[in-house]
PDB file of C-alpha atoms in Angstrom:
ATOM      1  CA  MET A   1       9.827  23.682   5.976  1.00  0.00           C
ATOM      2  CA  PRO A   2      13.515  23.238   6.193  1.00  0.00           C
ATOM      3  CA  ALA A   3      13.340  21.362   8.666  1.00  0.00           C
ATOM      4  CA  LYS A   4      10.942  19.102   7.266  1.00  0.00           C
ATOM      5  CA  ALA A   5      13.992  19.091   4.325  1.00  0.00           C
ATOM      6  CA  ALA A   6      16.535  18.273   6.560  1.00  0.00           C
ATOM      7  CA  ALA A   7      14.534  15.256   7.785  1.00  0.00           C
ATOM      8  CA  VAL A   8      14.414  14.106   3.809  1.00  0.00           C
ATOM      9  CA  TYR A   9      17.732  14.747   3.216  1.00  0.00           C
ATOM     10  CA  ARG A  10      19.210  12.649   6.337  1.00  0.00           C
ATOM     11  CA  ARG A  11      16.584   9.901   5.690  1.00  0.00           C
ATOM     12  CA  GLU A  12      16.585   9.475   1.956  1.00  0.00           C
ATOM     13  CA  GLY A  13      19.738  10.992   0.810  1.00  0.00           C
ATOM     14  CA  PRO A  14      20.315  14.113  -1.758  1.00  0.00           C
ATOM     15  CA  ALA A  15      17.963  11.735  -4.343  1.00  0.00           C
ATOM     16  CA  GLY A  16      15.300  11.631  -1.797  1.00  0.00           C
ATOM     17  CA  LEU A  17      15.123  15.277  -1.240  1.00  0.00           C
ATOM     18  CA  TRP A  18      15.327  16.204  -5.109  1.00  0.00           C
ATOM     19  CA  PHE A  19      12.531  13.672  -6.043  1.00  0.00           C
ATOM     20  CA  GLY A  20      10.660  14.826  -3.064  1.00  0.00           C
ATOM     21  CA  LEU A  21      10.714  18.493  -4.066  1.00  0.00           C
ATOM     22  CA  LEU A  22       9.900  17.702  -7.754  1.00  0.00           C
ATOM     23  CA  ALA A  23       7.007  15.566  -6.871  1.00  0.00           C
ATOM     24  CA  GLN A  24       5.357  18.769  -5.481  1.00  0.00           C
ATOM     25  CA  THR A  25       5.948  20.441  -8.305  1.00  0.00           C
ATOM     26  CA  PHE A  26       4.957  18.806 -11.539  1.00  0.00           C
ATOM     27  CA  TYR A  27       6.982  15.656 -11.485  1.00  0.00           C
ATOM     28  CA  ARG A  28       5.559  12.480 -10.662  1.00  0.00           C
ATOM     29  CA  ARG A  29       7.180   8.937 -10.575  1.00  0.00           C
ATOM     30  CA  LEU A  30       6.258   5.266  -9.565  1.00  0.00           C
ATOM     31  CA  LEU A  31       7.778   2.174 -10.126  1.00  0.00           C
ATOM     32  CA  PHE A  32       5.040  -0.187 -11.081  1.00  0.00           C
ATOM     33  CA  ILE A  33       5.649  -3.915  -9.902  1.00  0.00           C
ATOM     34  CA  GLU A  34       3.868  -6.958 -10.822  1.00  0.00           C
ATOM     35  CA  ARG A  35       3.933 -10.537  -9.285  1.00  0.00           C
ATOM     36  CA  GLY A  36       2.245 -13.945 -11.130  1.00  0.00           C
ATOM     37  CA  PRO A  37       1.231 -16.478  -8.713  1.00  0.00           C
ATOM     38  CA  ASP A  38       4.547 -18.177  -8.521  1.00  0.00           C
ATOM     39  CA  GLY A  39       5.741 -15.645  -6.208  1.00  0.00           C
ATOM     40  CA  PRO A  40       6.784 -16.728  -2.378  1.00  0.00           C
ATOM     41  CA  GLU A  41       3.754 -18.594  -0.356  1.00  0.00           C
ATOM     42  CA  SER A  42       3.913 -16.588   2.726  1.00  0.00           C
ATOM     43  CA  GLY A  43       6.242 -13.664   4.142  1.00  0.00           C
ATOM     44  CA  PRO A  44       8.409 -13.832   7.083  1.00  0.00           C
ATOM     45  CA  ALA A  45       6.885 -14.055  10.432  1.00  0.00           C
ATOM     46  CA  ALA A  46       5.178 -10.738  11.616  1.00  0.00           C
ATOM     47  CA  ASP A  47       5.806  -9.107  15.666  1.00  0.00           C
ATOM     48  CA  PRO A  48       3.971 -12.114  17.232  1.00  0.00           C
ATOM     49  CA  SER A  49       1.462  -9.246  18.890  1.00  0.00           C
ATOM     50  CA  ALA A  50       0.097  -8.491  15.607  1.00  0.00           C
ATOM     51  CA  THR A  51      -3.072 -10.338  14.971  1.00  0.00           C
ATOM     52  CA  ALA A  52      -3.927 -12.470  11.899  1.00  0.00           C
ATOM     53  CA  THR A  53      -4.886 -10.747   8.567  1.00  0.00           C
ATOM     54  CA  ARG A  54      -8.569  -9.682   7.924  1.00  0.00           C
ATOM     55  CA  LEU A  55     -10.702  -8.088   5.547  1.00  0.00           C
ATOM     56  CA  LEU A  56     -12.084  -4.507   6.648  1.00  0.00           C
ATOM     57  CA  GLY A  57     -15.840  -4.244   7.775  1.00  0.00           C
ATOM     58  CA  GLU A  58     -18.060  -0.850   6.564  1.00  0.00           C
ATOM     59  CA  ASP A  59     -18.582  -0.838  10.789  1.00  0.00           C
ATOM     60  CA  GLU A  60     -14.872  -0.412  11.220  1.00  0.00           C
ATOM     61  CA  VAL A  61     -14.397   2.602   8.817  1.00  0.00           C
ATOM     62  CA  GLU A  62     -13.881   4.787  12.059  1.00  0.00           C
ATOM     63  CA  GLN A  63     -11.167   2.459  13.292  1.00  0.00           C
ATOM     64  CA  TYR A  64      -9.411   2.709   9.936  1.00  0.00           C
ATOM     65  CA  PHE A  65      -9.803   6.773   9.988  1.00  0.00           C
ATOM     66  CA  LEU A  66      -7.952   7.117  13.319  1.00  0.00           C
ATOM     67  CA  PHE A  67      -5.451   4.855  11.895  1.00  0.00           C
ATOM     68  CA  ARG A  68      -5.211   6.966   8.675  1.00  0.00           C
ATOM     69  CA  PRO A  69      -6.637  10.262   9.310  1.00  0.00           C
ATOM     70  CA  GLU A  70      -5.779  12.081   6.266  1.00  0.00           C
ATOM     71  CA  THR A  71      -7.599   9.486   4.480  1.00  0.00           C
ATOM     72  CA  ALA A  72     -11.163  10.857   4.225  1.00  0.00           C
ATOM     73  CA  MET A  73     -14.135   9.104   5.723  1.00  0.00           C
ATOM     74  CA  ALA A  74     -16.043   9.481   2.414  1.00  0.00           C
ATOM     75  CA  GLU A  75     -13.052   8.298   0.407  1.00  0.00           C
ATOM     76  CA  ILE A  76     -13.098   5.083   2.766  1.00  0.00           C
ATOM     77  CA  HIS A  77     -16.540   4.457   2.336  1.00  0.00           C
ATOM     78  CA  ARG A  78     -16.077   5.363  -1.659  1.00  0.00           C
ATOM     79  CA  ARG A  79     -13.620   2.429  -1.486  1.00  0.00           C
ATOM     80  CA  LEU A  80     -15.603  -0.011   0.110  1.00  0.00           C
ATOM     81  CA  GLN A  81     -18.665   0.570  -1.460  1.00  0.00           C
ATOM     82  CA  SER A  82     -17.034   0.432  -4.988  1.00  0.00           C
ATOM     83  CA  GLY A  83     -15.593  -3.219  -4.270  1.00  0.00           C
ATOM     84  CA  ASN A  84     -12.203  -2.248  -2.805  1.00  0.00           C
ATOM     85  CA  ARG A  85     -10.713  -4.618  -0.234  1.00  0.00           C
ATOM     86  CA  CYS A  86      -8.966  -3.353   2.627  1.00  0.00           C
ATOM     87  CA  PHE A  87      -6.434  -5.941   4.648  1.00  0.00           C
ATOM     88  CA  VAL A  88      -5.986  -5.178   7.571  1.00  0.00           C
ATOM     89  CA  MET A  89      -3.556  -6.509  10.725  1.00  0.00           C
ATOM     90  CA  ARG A  90      -3.806  -5.569  14.781  1.00  0.00           C
ATOM     91  CA  GLN A  91      -1.899  -5.125  17.226  1.00  0.00           C
ATOM     92  CA  GLY A  92      -4.356  -5.500  20.060  1.00  0.00           C
ATOM     93  CA  GLN A  93      -7.590  -3.398  19.147  1.00  0.00           C
ATOM     94  CA  ASP A  94      -5.493  -0.934  17.152  1.00  0.00           C
ATOM     95  CA  ILE A  95      -4.740  -1.996  13.081  1.00  0.00           C
ATOM     96  CA  ALA A  96      -0.906  -2.138  12.587  1.00  0.00           C
ATOM     97  CA  HIS A  97      -1.144  -2.413   8.832  1.00  0.00           C
ATOM     98  CA  ALA A  98      -3.467  -1.933   6.443  1.00  0.00           C
ATOM     99  CA  VAL A  99      -3.148  -2.407   2.368  1.00  0.00           C
ATOM    100  CA  TRP A 100      -6.383  -1.903  -0.111  1.00  0.00           C
ATOM    101  CA  ALA A 101      -7.012  -4.252  -3.204  1.00  0.00           C
ATOM    102  CA  ALA A 102      -9.107  -2.915  -6.293  1.00  0.00           C
ATOM    103  CA  GLU A 103      -9.502  -4.556  -9.607  1.00  0.00           C
ATOM    104  CA  GLY A 104     -10.905  -3.609 -12.982  1.00  0.00           C
ATOM    105  CA  ARG A 105      -9.971  -0.305 -13.988  1.00  0.00           C
ATOM    106  CA  VAL A 106      -8.275   1.693 -11.015  1.00  0.00           C
ATOM    107  CA  ARG A 107      -7.250   5.154 -10.142  1.00  0.00           C
ATOM    108  CA  ILE A 108      -3.874   6.016  -9.723  1.00  0.00           C
ATOM    109  CA  ASP A 109      -4.334   9.210  -7.328  1.00  0.00           C
ATOM    110  CA  TYR A 110      -0.876  10.286  -7.087  1.00  0.00           C
ATOM    111  CA  LEU A 111      -0.474  10.213 -11.110  1.00  0.00           C
ATOM    112  CA  SER A 112      -3.756  11.381 -11.532  1.00  0.00           C
ATOM    113  CA  CYS A 113      -4.920   8.595 -13.700  1.00  0.00           C
ATOM    114  CA  GLU A 114      -6.867   5.454 -14.439  1.00  0.00           C
ATOM    115  CA  ILE A 115      -5.560   2.168 -15.518  1.00  0.00           C
ATOM    116  CA  ALA A 116      -7.634  -0.780 -16.990  1.00  0.00           C
ATOM    117  CA  LEU A 117      -6.130  -4.283 -15.455  1.00  0.00           C
ATOM    118  CA  PRO A 118      -6.235  -7.286 -17.187  1.00  0.00           C
ATOM    119  CA  PRO A 119      -8.722 -10.084 -16.170  1.00  0.00           C
ATOM    120  CA  GLU A 120      -8.209 -12.358 -13.084  1.00  0.00           C
ATOM    121  CA  SER A 121      -5.710  -9.416 -11.792  1.00  0.00           C
ATOM    122  CA  VAL A 122      -5.936  -7.005  -8.910  1.00  0.00           C
ATOM    123  CA  TYR A 123      -3.982  -3.601  -7.738  1.00  0.00           C
ATOM    124  CA  LEU A 124      -2.521  -3.816  -4.154  1.00  0.00           C
ATOM    125  CA  TYR A 125      -2.223  -0.231  -3.235  1.00  0.00           C
ATOM    126  CA  ASP A 126      -2.058   2.352  -0.184  1.00  0.00           C
ATOM    127  CA  SER A 127      -0.051  -0.035   1.975  1.00  0.00           C
ATOM    128  CA  PHE A 128       0.596   1.457   5.457  1.00  0.00           C
ATOM    129  CA  THR A 129       2.375   0.638   8.594  1.00  0.00           C
ATOM    130  CA  SER A 130       1.822   2.639  11.506  1.00  0.00           C
ATOM    131  CA  PRO A 131       4.705   4.772  12.281  1.00  0.00           C
ATOM    132  CA  PRO A 132       6.076   3.084  15.804  1.00  0.00           C
ATOM    133  CA  LEU A 133       5.436  -0.593  14.539  1.00  0.00           C
ATOM    134  CA  ARG A 134       7.478  -0.441  11.478  1.00  0.00           C
ATOM    135  CA  GLY A 135      10.825  -2.997  11.206  1.00  0.00           C
ATOM    136  CA  LYS A 136       8.694  -5.868  12.137  1.00  0.00           C
ATOM    137  CA  ALA A 137       7.773  -6.948   8.685  1.00  0.00           C
ATOM    138  CA  LEU A 138       3.833  -6.261   9.019  1.00  0.00           C
ATOM    139  CA  ALA A 139       3.704  -5.319   5.507  1.00  0.00           C
ATOM    140  CA  VAL A 140       5.325  -8.145   4.167  1.00  0.00           C
ATOM    141  CA  CYS A 141       3.144 -10.516   6.592  1.00  0.00           C
ATOM    142  CA  ASN A 142      -0.293  -8.620   5.559  1.00  0.00           C
ATOM    143  CA  MET A 143       0.750  -8.510   1.769  1.00  0.00           C
ATOM    144  CA  ALA A 144       1.294 -12.230   1.691  1.00  0.00           C
ATOM    145  CA  GLU A 145      -1.713 -13.099   3.523  1.00  0.00           C
ATOM    146  CA  ALA A 146      -3.688 -11.023   1.267  1.00  0.00           C
ATOM    147  CA  ILE A 147      -2.100 -11.960  -1.548  1.00  0.00           C
ATOM    148  CA  GLY A 148      -2.815 -15.256  -0.460  1.00  0.00           C
ATOM    149  CA  PHE A 149      -6.626 -14.908   0.115  1.00  0.00           C
ATOM    150  CA  LEU A 150      -6.657 -13.088  -3.226  1.00  0.00           C
ATOM    151  CA  GLY A 151      -5.340 -15.987  -5.290  1.00  0.00           C
ATOM    152  CA  ASN A 152      -7.545 -18.439  -3.645  1.00  0.00           C
ATOM    153  CA  ALA A 153     -10.384 -16.185  -4.962  1.00  0.00           C
ATOM    154  CA  GLY A 154      -9.100 -16.999  -8.575  1.00  0.00           C
ATOM    155  CA  TYR A 155      -6.833 -13.563  -8.940  1.00  0.00           C
ATOM    156  CA  ARG A 156      -3.475 -14.640 -11.290  1.00  0.00           C
ATOM    157  CA  ARG A 157      -1.596 -11.395 -11.097  1.00  0.00           C
ATOM    158  CA  PHE A 158      -0.746  -8.742  -8.652  1.00  0.00           C
ATOM    159  CA  PHE A 159       0.276  -5.157  -9.744  1.00  0.00           C
ATOM    160  CA  ALA A 160       1.317  -2.213  -7.290  1.00  0.00           C
ATOM    161  CA  ALA A 161       2.966   1.243  -7.585  1.00  0.00           C
ATOM    162  CA  VAL A 162       5.751   2.406  -5.063  1.00  0.00           C
ATOM    163  CA  LEU A 163       7.765   5.590  -4.944  1.00  0.00           C
ATOM    164  CA  PRO A 164      11.135   4.572  -6.464  1.00  0.00           C
ATOM    165  CA  GLU A 165      12.792   6.446  -3.051  1.00  0.00           C
ATOM    166  CA  ASN A 166      10.683   4.486  -0.562  1.00  0.00           C
ATOM    167  CA  ARG A 167      13.569   2.023   0.091  1.00  0.00           C
ATOM    168  CA  ALA A 168      11.356   0.123   2.640  1.00  0.00           C
ATOM    169  CA  GLY A 169       8.480  -0.152   0.349  1.00  0.00           C
ATOM    170  CA  VAL A 170      10.407  -1.785  -2.365  1.00  0.00           C
ATOM    171  CA  ARG A 171      12.163  -4.151  -0.048  1.00  0.00           C
ATOM    172  CA  ALA A 172       8.624  -5.195   1.184  1.00  0.00           C
ATOM    173  CA  ALA A 173       7.111  -6.024  -1.701  1.00  0.00           C
ATOM    174  CA  ARG A 174      10.278  -7.523  -2.938  1.00  0.00           C
ATOM    175  CA  LYS A 175      10.108 -10.016  -0.214  1.00  0.00           C
ATOM    176  CA  VAL A 176       6.167 -10.983  -1.188  1.00  0.00           C
ATOM    177  CA  GLY A 177       7.792 -11.601  -4.889  1.00  0.00           C
ATOM    178  CA  PHE A 178       6.779  -8.338  -6.781  1.00  0.00           C
ATOM    179  CA  ARG A 179       9.106  -7.552  -9.257  1.00  0.00           C
ATOM    180  CA  PRO A 180       9.405  -4.385 -11.590  1.00  0.00           C
ATOM    181  CA  SER A 181       6.811  -4.885 -14.565  1.00  0.00           C
TER     182      SER A 181
END
């Protein structure tokens, strides 16, 4: 544990370590952000070796599990069966980045609560880039593509939540046009 704390301290500074420790006990916080239909049309170009964004199919659940082994297979199936969509970007055969989208009543596991979204709104969550591929604008590109797809499907407001200490996550969301709610 001390080695992990030292790594967090070096990467995120004293505030990141403090809030990380509090999150392990009782204190949880997220920055709730939103974006309207008038955000940027697309993000920056991603690594050219990454393939275009597409929806994850039921037949690709095992591949997603290899990408995110901390997410139980039953949870991945539950998300897909409840109508959530997973937008994936690949590098070769491997998933490089994924972001999930849900509508209606959505659960925010980190806060152990549910929220009801307004009509024509969608919540983007569980955005994740494979660690060796971080810093290549994959999250920005994939989220922009997902928002474009969802905008064409009639959604007008987009919500997300990010840990304030996750500077890369906050920066990626801002590049796609998200602002604090």
